[in-house]
Amino acid sequence: MKARGTLLTLLLAGAFGLCVGPFWWLAMAATQHDRDVFSWPPKLLPGGRLMENLQGLQESIGLDRVLVNSLVVAGLQTAGAVVVSVLAGYAFAKFDFRGRNLFFVLLLSTLVIPDTVMLIPIFRMMMDMGLIDTYPSVVLPGLVTPFGIFLMRQALRSMPDELLDAARVDGAGELRVLWRIVLPVNRPVIAALALFVFLGGWNQFVWPLIALRSPEMYTLPVATATLQGLSTTNYPQVLLASAIAAIPVMALFLVLQRQFISGLLAGATKE
């Protein structure tokens, strides 16, 4: 029994090392000189060039500016997508209107369409509206997420209609029912959805690369790609930018960890 416990501990320690090891190497390599990044054996202790690499990153891409751009884009996209998903999910779950099932099936069918297929039509729409190289050109295509609408619809279907009807009898309008009853009850699912949407908005690369023209509007993934030159690449700066890009997502997950796990479990059990 003791040997079995020791073996299990070793297996868990190995799995932990495989998960955390790459992130640790990323953080350590971001503090080192370019020639030390690919040295063997790898240097797994902090170097002495963190501030130099940070300053070089600021000079190369304007780190503060691209961080603000990424936060604005991901934040607006998250807020907008959550609002649209909650409203649409509520309508599909609790309102009986003609063509509801057909519209929902059509919505789900868009999940099988690759994102790359929509790049040209969306680009043409943004250009016709004069939004290229602006925040709306990056934010607007991500406001409607079929997965988010599906998730909220499945979560809201489990709510008793009698509870909502009682609130309506007491004189509450639909928006008040949504705000006072639906949102508090489904907060874990909304938190999980917000984390998913923020992660997608923060890491998106292809569409911002197409929609944004000026370096002043670049998001962090697009700006990081410009660090890779044809002949030389400053790998410590690239790795430092990658490490910085992971910080907001990890922080948001830690803040919403309990709600995120509860939302996933709720989504797995609700029909």
PDB file of C-alpha atoms in Angstrom:
ATOM      1  CA  MET A   1       0.000   0.000   0.000  1.00  0.00           C
ATOM      2  CA  LYS A   2       2.851   2.358   0.840  1.00  0.00           C
ATOM      3  CA  ALA A   3       4.604   1.521  -2.432  1.00  0.00           C
ATOM      4  CA  ARG A   4       1.392   2.243  -4.315  1.00  0.00           C
ATOM      5  CA  GLY A   5       1.085   5.628  -2.642  1.00  0.00           C
ATOM      6  CA  THR A   6       4.719   6.442  -3.453  1.00  0.00           C
ATOM      7  CA  LEU A   7       4.200   5.484  -7.093  1.00  0.00           C
ATOM      8  CA  LEU A   8       1.101   7.644  -7.307  1.00  0.00           C
ATOM      9  CA  THR A   9       2.991  10.568  -5.763  1.00  0.00           C
ATOM     10  CA  LEU A  10       5.802  10.184  -8.297  1.00  0.00           C
ATOM     11  CA  LEU A  11       3.332  10.050 -11.177  1.00  0.00           C
ATOM     12  CA  LEU A  12       1.570  13.178  -9.956  1.00  0.00           C
ATOM     13  CA  ALA A  13       4.912  14.941  -9.471  1.00  0.00           C
ATOM     14  CA  GLY A  14       5.927  13.994 -13.008  1.00  0.00           C
ATOM     15  CA  ALA A  15       2.630  15.263 -14.419  1.00  0.00           C
ATOM     16  CA  PHE A  16       3.034  18.487 -12.449  1.00  0.00           C
ATOM     17  CA  GLY A  17       6.553  18.929 -13.816  1.00  0.00           C
ATOM     18  CA  LEU A  18       5.360  18.397 -17.391  1.00  0.00           C
ATOM     19  CA  CYS A  19       2.656  21.010 -16.921  1.00  0.00           C
ATOM     20  CA  VAL A  20       4.660  23.636 -15.041  1.00  0.00           C
ATOM     21  CA  GLY A  21       8.093  22.995 -16.583  1.00  0.00           C
ATOM     22  CA  PRO A  22       7.522  24.834 -19.885  1.00  0.00           C
ATOM     23  CA  PHE A  23       6.098  27.874 -18.105  1.00  0.00           C
ATOM     24  CA  TRP A  24       9.048  27.946 -15.708  1.00  0.00           C
ATOM     25  CA  TRP A  25      11.521  27.752 -18.594  1.00  0.00           C
ATOM     26  CA  LEU A  26       9.610  30.530 -20.386  1.00  0.00           C
ATOM     27  CA  ALA A  27       9.815  32.818 -17.358  1.00  0.00           C
ATOM     28  CA  MET A  28      13.508  32.090 -16.775  1.00  0.00           C
ATOM     29  CA  ALA A  29      14.484  32.460 -20.446  1.00  0.00           C
ATOM     30  CA  ALA A  30      12.807  35.874 -20.554  1.00  0.00           C
ATOM     31  CA  THR A  31      15.383  37.137 -18.036  1.00  0.00           C
ATOM     32  CA  GLN A  32      18.466  35.892 -19.881  1.00  0.00           C
ATOM     33  CA  HIS A  33      20.749  36.933 -22.719  1.00  0.00           C
ATOM     34  CA  ASP A  34      19.921  35.831 -26.245  1.00  0.00           C
ATOM     35  CA  ARG A  35      22.865  33.413 -26.365  1.00  0.00           C
ATOM     36  CA  ASP A  36      21.700  31.659 -23.182  1.00  0.00           C
ATOM     37  CA  VAL A  37      18.140  30.879 -24.290  1.00  0.00           C
ATOM     38  CA  PHE A  38      19.018  27.680 -26.149  1.00  0.00           C
ATOM     39  CA  SER A  39      22.020  26.649 -24.085  1.00  0.00           C
ATOM     40  CA  TRP A  40      22.341  23.044 -22.887  1.00  0.00           C
ATOM     41  CA  PRO A  41      21.705  22.177 -20.187  1.00  0.00           C
ATOM     42  CA  PRO A  42      18.960  24.792 -20.041  1.00  0.00           C
ATOM     43  CA  LYS A  43      19.335  27.588 -17.514  1.00  0.00           C
ATOM     44  CA  LEU A  44      16.470  27.242 -15.055  1.00  0.00           C
ATOM     45  CA  LEU A  45      17.436  30.083 -12.726  1.00  0.00           C
ATOM     46  CA  PRO A  46      16.672  33.775 -13.212  1.00  0.00           C
ATOM     47  CA  GLY A  47      19.133  35.723 -15.313  1.00  0.00           C
ATOM     48  CA  GLY A  48      20.096  39.321 -14.850  1.00  0.00           C
ATOM     49  CA  ARG A  49      18.610  40.916 -17.959  1.00  0.00           C
ATOM     50  CA  LEU A  50      14.934  41.234 -17.106  1.00  0.00           C
ATOM     51  CA  MET A  51      14.932  45.035 -17.060  1.00  0.00           C
ATOM     52  CA  GLU A  52      17.084  45.220 -20.200  1.00  0.00           C
ATOM     53  CA  ASN A  53      14.746  42.867 -22.061  1.00  0.00           C
ATOM     54  CA  LEU A  54      11.730  44.762 -20.777  1.00  0.00           C
ATOM     55  CA  GLN A  55      13.195  48.066 -21.929  1.00  0.00           C
ATOM     56  CA  GLY A  56      14.069  46.583 -25.308  1.00  0.00           C
ATOM     57  CA  LEU A  57      10.530  45.255 -25.634  1.00  0.00           C
ATOM     58  CA  GLN A  58       9.130  48.679 -24.845  1.00  0.00           C
ATOM     59  CA  GLU A  59      11.347  50.275 -27.489  1.00  0.00           C
ATOM     60  CA  SER A  60      10.553  47.612 -30.087  1.00  0.00           C
ATOM     61  CA  ILE A  61       6.758  47.377 -29.894  1.00  0.00           C
ATOM     62  CA  GLY A  62       5.605  49.959 -27.340  1.00  0.00           C
ATOM     63  CA  LEU A  63       4.633  47.411 -24.702  1.00  0.00           C
ATOM     64  CA  ASP A  64       2.372  49.698 -22.683  1.00  0.00           C
ATOM     65  CA  ARG A  65       0.410  50.734 -25.761  1.00  0.00           C
ATOM     66  CA  VAL A  66      -0.167  47.210 -27.117  1.00  0.00           C
ATOM     67  CA  LEU A  67      -1.166  45.982 -23.643  1.00  0.00           C
ATOM     68  CA  VAL A  68      -3.818  48.690 -23.453  1.00  0.00           C
ATOM     69  CA  ASN A  69      -5.017  47.770 -26.949  1.00  0.00           C
ATOM     70  CA  SER A  70      -5.296  44.086 -26.018  1.00  0.00           C
ATOM     71  CA  LEU A  71      -7.103  44.849 -22.767  1.00  0.00           C
ATOM     72  CA  VAL A  72      -9.566  47.174 -24.504  1.00  0.00           C
ATOM     73  CA  VAL A  73     -10.285  44.690 -27.301  1.00  0.00           C
ATOM     74  CA  ALA A  74     -10.579  41.639 -25.027  1.00  0.00           C
ATOM     75  CA  GLY A  75     -12.565  43.542 -22.378  1.00  0.00           C
ATOM     76  CA  LEU A  76     -15.098  45.025 -24.809  1.00  0.00           C
ATOM     77  CA  GLN A  77     -15.431  41.734 -26.637  1.00  0.00           C
ATOM     78  CA  THR A  78     -16.003  39.856 -23.390  1.00  0.00           C
ATOM     79  CA  ALA A  79     -18.594  42.306 -22.076  1.00  0.00           C
ATOM     80  CA  GLY A  80     -20.443  42.463 -25.378  1.00  0.00           C
ATOM     81  CA  ALA A  81     -20.385  38.704 -26.001  1.00  0.00           C
ATOM     82  CA  VAL A  82     -21.652  37.944 -22.497  1.00  0.00           C
ATOM     83  CA  VAL A  83     -24.545  40.404 -22.874  1.00  0.00           C
ATOM     84  CA  VAL A  84     -25.511  39.045 -26.301  1.00  0.00           C
ATOM     85  CA  SER A  85     -25.184  35.422 -25.160  1.00  0.00           C
ATOM     86  CA  VAL A  86     -27.308  35.985 -22.040  1.00  0.00           C
ATOM     87  CA  LEU A  87     -30.061  37.823 -23.933  1.00  0.00           C
ATOM     88  CA  ALA A  88     -30.133  35.370 -26.840  1.00  0.00           C
ATOM     89  CA  GLY A  89     -29.888  32.340 -24.551  1.00  0.00           C
ATOM     90  CA  TYR A  90     -32.720  33.694 -22.422  1.00  0.00           C
ATOM     91  CA  ALA A  91     -34.883  34.200 -25.509  1.00  0.00           C
ATOM     92  CA  PHE A  92     -34.197  30.707 -26.854  1.00  0.00           C
ATOM     93  CA  ALA A  93     -34.757  29.103 -23.447  1.00  0.00           C
ATOM     94  CA  LYS A  94     -37.805  30.925 -22.078  1.00  0.00           C
ATOM     95  CA  PHE A  95     -39.735  32.428 -24.990  1.00  0.00           C
ATOM     96  CA  ASP A  96     -41.895  30.450 -27.378  1.00  0.00           C
ATOM     97  CA  PHE A  97     -41.815  32.103 -30.797  1.00  0.00           C
ATOM     98  CA  ARG A  98     -42.280  30.847 -34.322  1.00  0.00           C
ATOM     99  CA  GLY A  99     -39.142  29.306 -35.809  1.00  0.00           C
ATOM    100  CA  ARG A 100     -37.317  29.109 -32.476  1.00  0.00           C
ATOM    101  CA  ASN A 101     -35.951  25.616 -33.021  1.00  0.00           C
ATOM    102  CA  LEU A 102     -35.058  26.348 -36.645  1.00  0.00           C
ATOM    103  CA  PHE A 103     -33.148  29.491 -35.719  1.00  0.00           C
ATOM    104  CA  PHE A 104     -31.338  27.630 -32.960  1.00  0.00           C
ATOM    105  CA  VAL A 105     -30.313  24.823 -35.323  1.00  0.00           C
ATOM    106  CA  LEU A 106     -29.078  27.384 -37.851  1.00  0.00           C
ATOM    107  CA  LEU A 107     -27.107  29.076 -35.086  1.00  0.00           C
ATOM    108  CA  LEU A 108     -25.479  25.809 -34.039  1.00  0.00           C
ATOM    109  CA  SER A 109     -24.661  24.977 -37.654  1.00  0.00           C
ATOM    110  CA  THR A 110     -22.310  27.949 -37.771  1.00  0.00           C
ATOM    111  CA  LEU A 111     -20.047  26.135 -35.311  1.00  0.00           C
ATOM    112  CA  VAL A 112     -18.878  23.827 -38.097  1.00  0.00           C
ATOM    113  CA  ILE A 113     -17.859  26.725 -40.370  1.00  0.00           C
ATOM    114  CA  PRO A 114     -14.098  27.447 -40.116  1.00  0.00           C
ATOM    115  CA  ASP A 115     -13.264  30.974 -38.997  1.00  0.00           C
ATOM    116  CA  THR A 116     -10.959  31.457 -41.991  1.00  0.00           C
ATOM    117  CA  VAL A 117     -13.930  31.137 -44.355  1.00  0.00           C
ATOM    118  CA  MET A 118     -15.451  34.289 -42.840  1.00  0.00           C
ATOM    119  CA  LEU A 119     -12.339  36.468 -43.008  1.00  0.00           C
ATOM    120  CA  ILE A 120     -12.990  37.952 -46.444  1.00  0.00           C
ATOM    121  CA  PRO A 121     -16.731  38.681 -45.922  1.00  0.00           C
ATOM    122  CA  ILE A 122     -16.069  40.258 -42.533  1.00  0.00           C
ATOM    123  CA  PHE A 123     -13.183  42.300 -43.929  1.00  0.00           C
ATOM    124  CA  ARG A 124     -15.416  43.586 -46.729  1.00  0.00           C
ATOM    125  CA  MET A 125     -18.131  44.525 -44.228  1.00  0.00           C
ATOM    126  CA  MET A 126     -15.680  46.357 -41.982  1.00  0.00           C
ATOM    127  CA  MET A 127     -14.177  48.181 -44.954  1.00  0.00           C
ATOM    128  CA  ASP A 128     -17.591  49.250 -46.272  1.00  0.00           C
ATOM    129  CA  MET A 129     -18.404  50.662 -42.828  1.00  0.00           C
ATOM    130  CA  GLY A 130     -15.054  52.459 -42.634  1.00  0.00           C
ATOM    131  CA  LEU A 131     -13.986  50.622 -39.488  1.00  0.00           C
ATOM    132  CA  ILE A 132     -10.674  49.121 -40.625  1.00  0.00           C
ATOM    133  CA  ASP A 133      -7.805  49.908 -38.226  1.00  0.00           C
ATOM    134  CA  THR A 134     -10.145  50.726 -35.345  1.00  0.00           C
ATOM    135  CA  TYR A 135     -11.203  48.954 -32.178  1.00  0.00           C
ATOM    136  CA  PRO A 136     -14.716  48.178 -33.500  1.00  0.00           C
ATOM    137  CA  SER A 137     -13.261  46.284 -36.465  1.00  0.00           C
ATOM    138  CA  VAL A 138     -11.705  43.782 -34.038  1.00  0.00           C
ATOM    139  CA  VAL A 139     -14.435  43.784 -31.383  1.00  0.00           C
ATOM    140  CA  LEU A 140     -17.636  43.558 -33.434  1.00  0.00           C
ATOM    141  CA  PRO A 141     -17.016  40.158 -35.139  1.00  0.00           C
ATOM    142  CA  GLY A 142     -16.597  38.539 -31.727  1.00  0.00           C
ATOM    143  CA  LEU A 143     -19.774  39.823 -30.093  1.00  0.00           C
ATOM    144  CA  VAL A 144     -21.956  36.953 -31.291  1.00  0.00           C
ATOM    145  CA  THR A 145     -20.585  33.590 -30.157  1.00  0.00           C
ATOM    146  CA  PRO A 146     -22.728  30.539 -31.019  1.00  0.00           C
ATOM    147  CA  PHE A 147     -21.027  28.553 -28.272  1.00  0.00           C
ATOM    148  CA  GLY A 148     -21.876  31.225 -25.695  1.00  0.00           C
ATOM    149  CA  ILE A 149     -25.514  31.373 -26.770  1.00  0.00           C
ATOM    150  CA  PHE A 150     -25.734  27.575 -26.653  1.00  0.00           C
ATOM    151  CA  LEU A 151     -24.135  27.482 -23.191  1.00  0.00           C
ATOM    152  CA  MET A 152     -26.498  30.088 -21.764  1.00  0.00           C
ATOM    153  CA  ARG A 153     -29.540  28.504 -23.397  1.00  0.00           C
ATOM    154  CA  GLN A 154     -28.734  25.130 -21.861  1.00  0.00           C
ATOM    155  CA  ALA A 155     -28.160  26.700 -18.438  1.00  0.00           C
ATOM    156  CA  LEU A 156     -31.326  28.808 -18.523  1.00  0.00           C
ATOM    157  CA  ARG A 157     -33.567  25.940 -19.629  1.00  0.00           C
ATOM    158  CA  SER A 158     -33.180  24.342 -16.202  1.00  0.00           C
ATOM    159  CA  MET A 159     -34.634  27.356 -14.403  1.00  0.00           C
ATOM    160  CA  PRO A 160     -38.255  26.775 -13.276  1.00  0.00           C
ATOM    161  CA  ASP A 161     -40.729  28.783 -15.308  1.00  0.00           C
ATOM    162  CA  GLU A 162     -42.857  29.154 -12.166  1.00  0.00           C
ATOM    163  CA  LEU A 163     -40.115  31.252 -10.538  1.00  0.00           C
ATOM    164  CA  LEU A 164     -40.034  33.663 -13.461  1.00  0.00           C
ATOM    165  CA  ASP A 165     -43.823  33.763 -13.719  1.00  0.00           C
ATOM    166  CA  ALA A 166     -44.078  34.644 -10.014  1.00  0.00           C
ATOM    167  CA  ALA A 167     -41.760  37.595 -10.551  1.00  0.00           C
ATOM    168  CA  ARG A 168     -43.821  38.755 -13.532  1.00  0.00           C
ATOM    169  CA  VAL A 169     -47.035  38.514 -11.500  1.00  0.00           C
ATOM    170  CA  ASP A 170     -45.428  40.747  -8.875  1.00  0.00           C
ATOM    171  CA  GLY A 171     -44.968  43.382 -11.574  1.00  0.00           C
ATOM    172  CA  ALA A 172     -41.367  42.802 -12.604  1.00  0.00           C
ATOM    173  CA  GLY A 173     -40.522  43.445 -16.244  1.00  0.00           C
ATOM    174  CA  GLU A 174     -38.392  41.108 -18.311  1.00  0.00           C
ATOM    175  CA  LEU A 175     -35.208  43.113 -17.795  1.00  0.00           C
ATOM    176  CA  ARG A 176     -35.762  43.171 -14.040  1.00  0.00           C
ATOM    177  CA  VAL A 177     -36.435  39.415 -14.021  1.00  0.00           C
ATOM    178  CA  LEU A 178     -33.237  38.929 -15.968  1.00  0.00           C
ATOM    179  CA  TRP A 179     -31.209  41.191 -13.676  1.00  0.00           C
ATOM    180  CA  ARG A 180     -32.628  40.133 -10.295  1.00  0.00           C
ATOM    181  CA  ILE A 181     -33.244  36.421 -10.818  1.00  0.00           C
ATOM    182  CA  VAL A 182     -31.626  34.963 -13.926  1.00  0.00           C
ATOM    183  CA  LEU A 183     -28.180  36.540 -13.639  1.00  0.00           C
ATOM    184  CA  PRO A 184     -27.533  35.784  -9.920  1.00  0.00           C
ATOM    185  CA  VAL A 185     -28.608  32.167 -10.286  1.00  0.00           C
ATOM    186  CA  ASN A 186     -26.431  31.606 -13.372  1.00  0.00           C
ATOM    187  CA  ARG A 187     -23.386  33.576 -12.214  1.00  0.00           C
ATOM    188  CA  PRO A 188     -21.026  30.539 -12.365  1.00  0.00           C
ATOM    189  CA  VAL A 189     -21.983  29.795 -15.972  1.00  0.00           C
ATOM    190  CA  ILE A 190     -21.588  33.464 -16.915  1.00  0.00           C
ATOM    191  CA  ALA A 191     -18.158  33.533 -15.276  1.00  0.00           C
ATOM    192  CA  ALA A 192     -17.083  30.452 -17.247  1.00  0.00           C
ATOM    193  CA  LEU A 193     -18.353  32.022 -20.460  1.00  0.00           C
ATOM    194  CA  ALA A 194     -16.558  35.303 -19.709  1.00  0.00           C
ATOM    195  CA  LEU A 195     -13.287  33.450 -19.180  1.00  0.00           C
ATOM    196  CA  PHE A 196     -13.637  31.567 -22.455  1.00  0.00           C
ATOM    197  CA  VAL A 197     -14.462  34.720 -24.409  1.00  0.00           C
ATOM    198  CA  PHE A 198     -11.691  36.758 -22.798  1.00  0.00           C
ATOM    199  CA  LEU A 199      -9.167  34.036 -23.561  1.00  0.00           C
ATOM    200  CA  GLY A 200     -10.229  33.977 -27.202  1.00  0.00           C
ATOM    201  CA  GLY A 201     -10.230  37.761 -27.531  1.00  0.00           C
ATOM    202  CA  TRP A 202      -6.883  38.151 -25.774  1.00  0.00           C
ATOM    203  CA  ASN A 203      -5.117  35.518 -27.903  1.00  0.00           C
ATOM    204  CA  GLN A 204      -6.704  36.163 -31.304  1.00  0.00           C
ATOM    205  CA  PHE A 205      -4.098  36.835 -33.948  1.00  0.00           C
ATOM    206  CA  VAL A 206      -5.258  36.308 -37.538  1.00  0.00           C
ATOM    207  CA  TRP A 207      -8.185  38.730 -37.611  1.00  0.00           C
ATOM    208  CA  PRO A 208      -6.404  41.607 -35.771  1.00  0.00           C
ATOM    209  CA  LEU A 209      -3.456  41.099 -38.136  1.00  0.00           C
ATOM    210  CA  ILE A 210      -5.818  41.661 -41.079  1.00  0.00           C
ATOM    211  CA  ALA A 211      -8.000  44.407 -39.601  1.00  0.00           C
ATOM    212  CA  LEU A 212      -5.305  46.560 -37.981  1.00  0.00           C
ATOM    213  CA  ARG A 213      -2.921  48.512 -40.179  1.00  0.00           C
ATOM    214  CA  SER A 214      -0.988  50.910 -37.947  1.00  0.00           C
ATOM    215  CA  PRO A 215       1.466  49.736 -35.248  1.00  0.00           C
ATOM    216  CA  GLU A 216      -0.259  52.043 -32.762  1.00  0.00           C
ATOM    217  CA  MET A 217      -3.369  49.838 -32.953  1.00  0.00           C
ATOM    218  CA  TYR A 218      -1.626  46.471 -32.728  1.00  0.00           C
ATOM    219  CA  THR A 219      -2.652  44.042 -30.019  1.00  0.00           C
ATOM    220  CA  LEU A 220      -0.019  42.101 -28.082  1.00  0.00           C
ATOM    221  CA  PRO A 221      -0.061  38.914 -30.244  1.00  0.00           C
ATOM    222  CA  VAL A 222       0.278  40.947 -33.447  1.00  0.00           C
ATOM    223  CA  ALA A 223       3.017  43.136 -31.996  1.00  0.00           C
ATOM    224  CA  THR A 224       4.882  40.084 -30.713  1.00  0.00           C
ATOM    225  CA  ALA A 225       4.899  38.611 -34.228  1.00  0.00           C
ATOM    226  CA  THR A 226       6.753  41.691 -35.487  1.00  0.00           C
ATOM    227  CA  LEU A 227       9.699  40.804 -33.234  1.00  0.00           C
ATOM    228  CA  GLN A 228      10.522  37.826 -35.439  1.00  0.00           C
ATOM    229  CA  GLY A 229      12.782  39.149 -38.177  1.00  0.00           C
ATOM    230  CA  LEU A 230      13.914  37.517 -41.405  1.00  0.00           C
ATOM    231  CA  SER A 231      17.502  37.048 -40.276  1.00  0.00           C
ATOM    232  CA  THR A 232      17.632  37.682 -36.533  1.00  0.00           C
ATOM    233  CA  THR A 233      15.122  37.289 -33.729  1.00  0.00           C
ATOM    234  CA  ASN A 234      15.520  38.549 -30.184  1.00  0.00           C
ATOM    235  CA  TYR A 235      14.178  35.450 -28.459  1.00  0.00           C
ATOM    236  CA  PRO A 236      14.320  36.795 -24.887  1.00  0.00           C
ATOM    237  CA  GLN A 237      12.029  39.655 -25.921  1.00  0.00           C
ATOM    238  CA  VAL A 238       9.659  37.265 -27.698  1.00  0.00           C
ATOM    239  CA  LEU A 239       9.565  34.997 -24.650  1.00  0.00           C
ATOM    240  CA  LEU A 240       9.095  37.949 -22.306  1.00  0.00           C
ATOM    241  CA  ALA A 241       6.165  39.179 -24.378  1.00  0.00           C
ATOM    242  CA  SER A 242       4.686  35.659 -24.287  1.00  0.00           C
ATOM    243  CA  ALA A 243       5.094  35.508 -20.512  1.00  0.00           C
ATOM    244  CA  ILE A 244       3.441  38.898 -20.093  1.00  0.00           C
ATOM    245  CA  ALA A 245       0.575  37.783 -22.353  1.00  0.00           C
ATOM    246  CA  ALA A 246      -0.114  34.822 -20.060  1.00  0.00           C
ATOM    247  CA  ILE A 247      -0.369  36.914 -16.874  1.00  0.00           C
ATOM    248  CA  PRO A 248      -3.858  38.488 -17.371  1.00  0.00           C
ATOM    249  CA  VAL A 249      -5.420  35.166 -18.362  1.00  0.00           C
ATOM    250  CA  MET A 250      -3.907  33.367 -15.371  1.00  0.00           C
ATOM    251  CA  ALA A 251      -4.966  36.161 -13.030  1.00  0.00           C
ATOM    252  CA  LEU A 252      -8.521  36.128 -14.372  1.00  0.00           C
ATOM    253  CA  PHE A 253      -8.706  32.352 -14.006  1.00  0.00           C
ATOM    254  CA  LEU A 254      -7.507  32.536 -10.400  1.00  0.00           C
ATOM    255  CA  VAL A 255     -10.129  35.164  -9.599  1.00  0.00           C
ATOM    256  CA  LEU A 256     -12.946  33.236 -11.299  1.00  0.00           C
ATOM    257  CA  GLN A 257     -11.665  29.743 -10.520  1.00  0.00           C
ATOM    258  CA  ARG A 258     -14.517  28.707  -8.236  1.00  0.00           C
ATOM    259  CA  GLN A 259     -17.219  30.103 -10.497  1.00  0.00           C
ATOM    260  CA  PHE A 260     -15.499  28.647 -13.573  1.00  0.00           C
ATOM    261  CA  ILE A 261     -15.426  25.112 -12.182  1.00  0.00           C
ATOM    262  CA  SER A 262     -18.997  25.412 -10.886  1.00  0.00           C
ATOM    263  CA  GLY A 263     -20.128  26.651 -14.299  1.00  0.00           C
ATOM    264  CA  LEU A 264     -18.503  23.752 -16.096  1.00  0.00           C
ATOM    265  CA  LEU A 265     -20.050  21.244 -13.703  1.00  0.00           C
ATOM    266  CA  ALA A 266     -23.439  22.892 -14.080  1.00  0.00           C
ATOM    267  CA  GLY A 267     -23.167  22.804 -17.846  1.00  0.00           C
ATOM    268  CA  ALA A 268     -22.254  19.131 -17.727  1.00  0.00           C
ATOM    269  CA  THR A 269     -25.333  18.154 -15.714  1.00  0.00           C
ATOM    270  CA  LYS A 270     -28.063  20.410 -17.075  1.00  0.00           C
ATOM    271  CA  GLU A 271     -30.076  19.185 -20.021  1.00  0.00           C
TER     272      GLU A 271
END
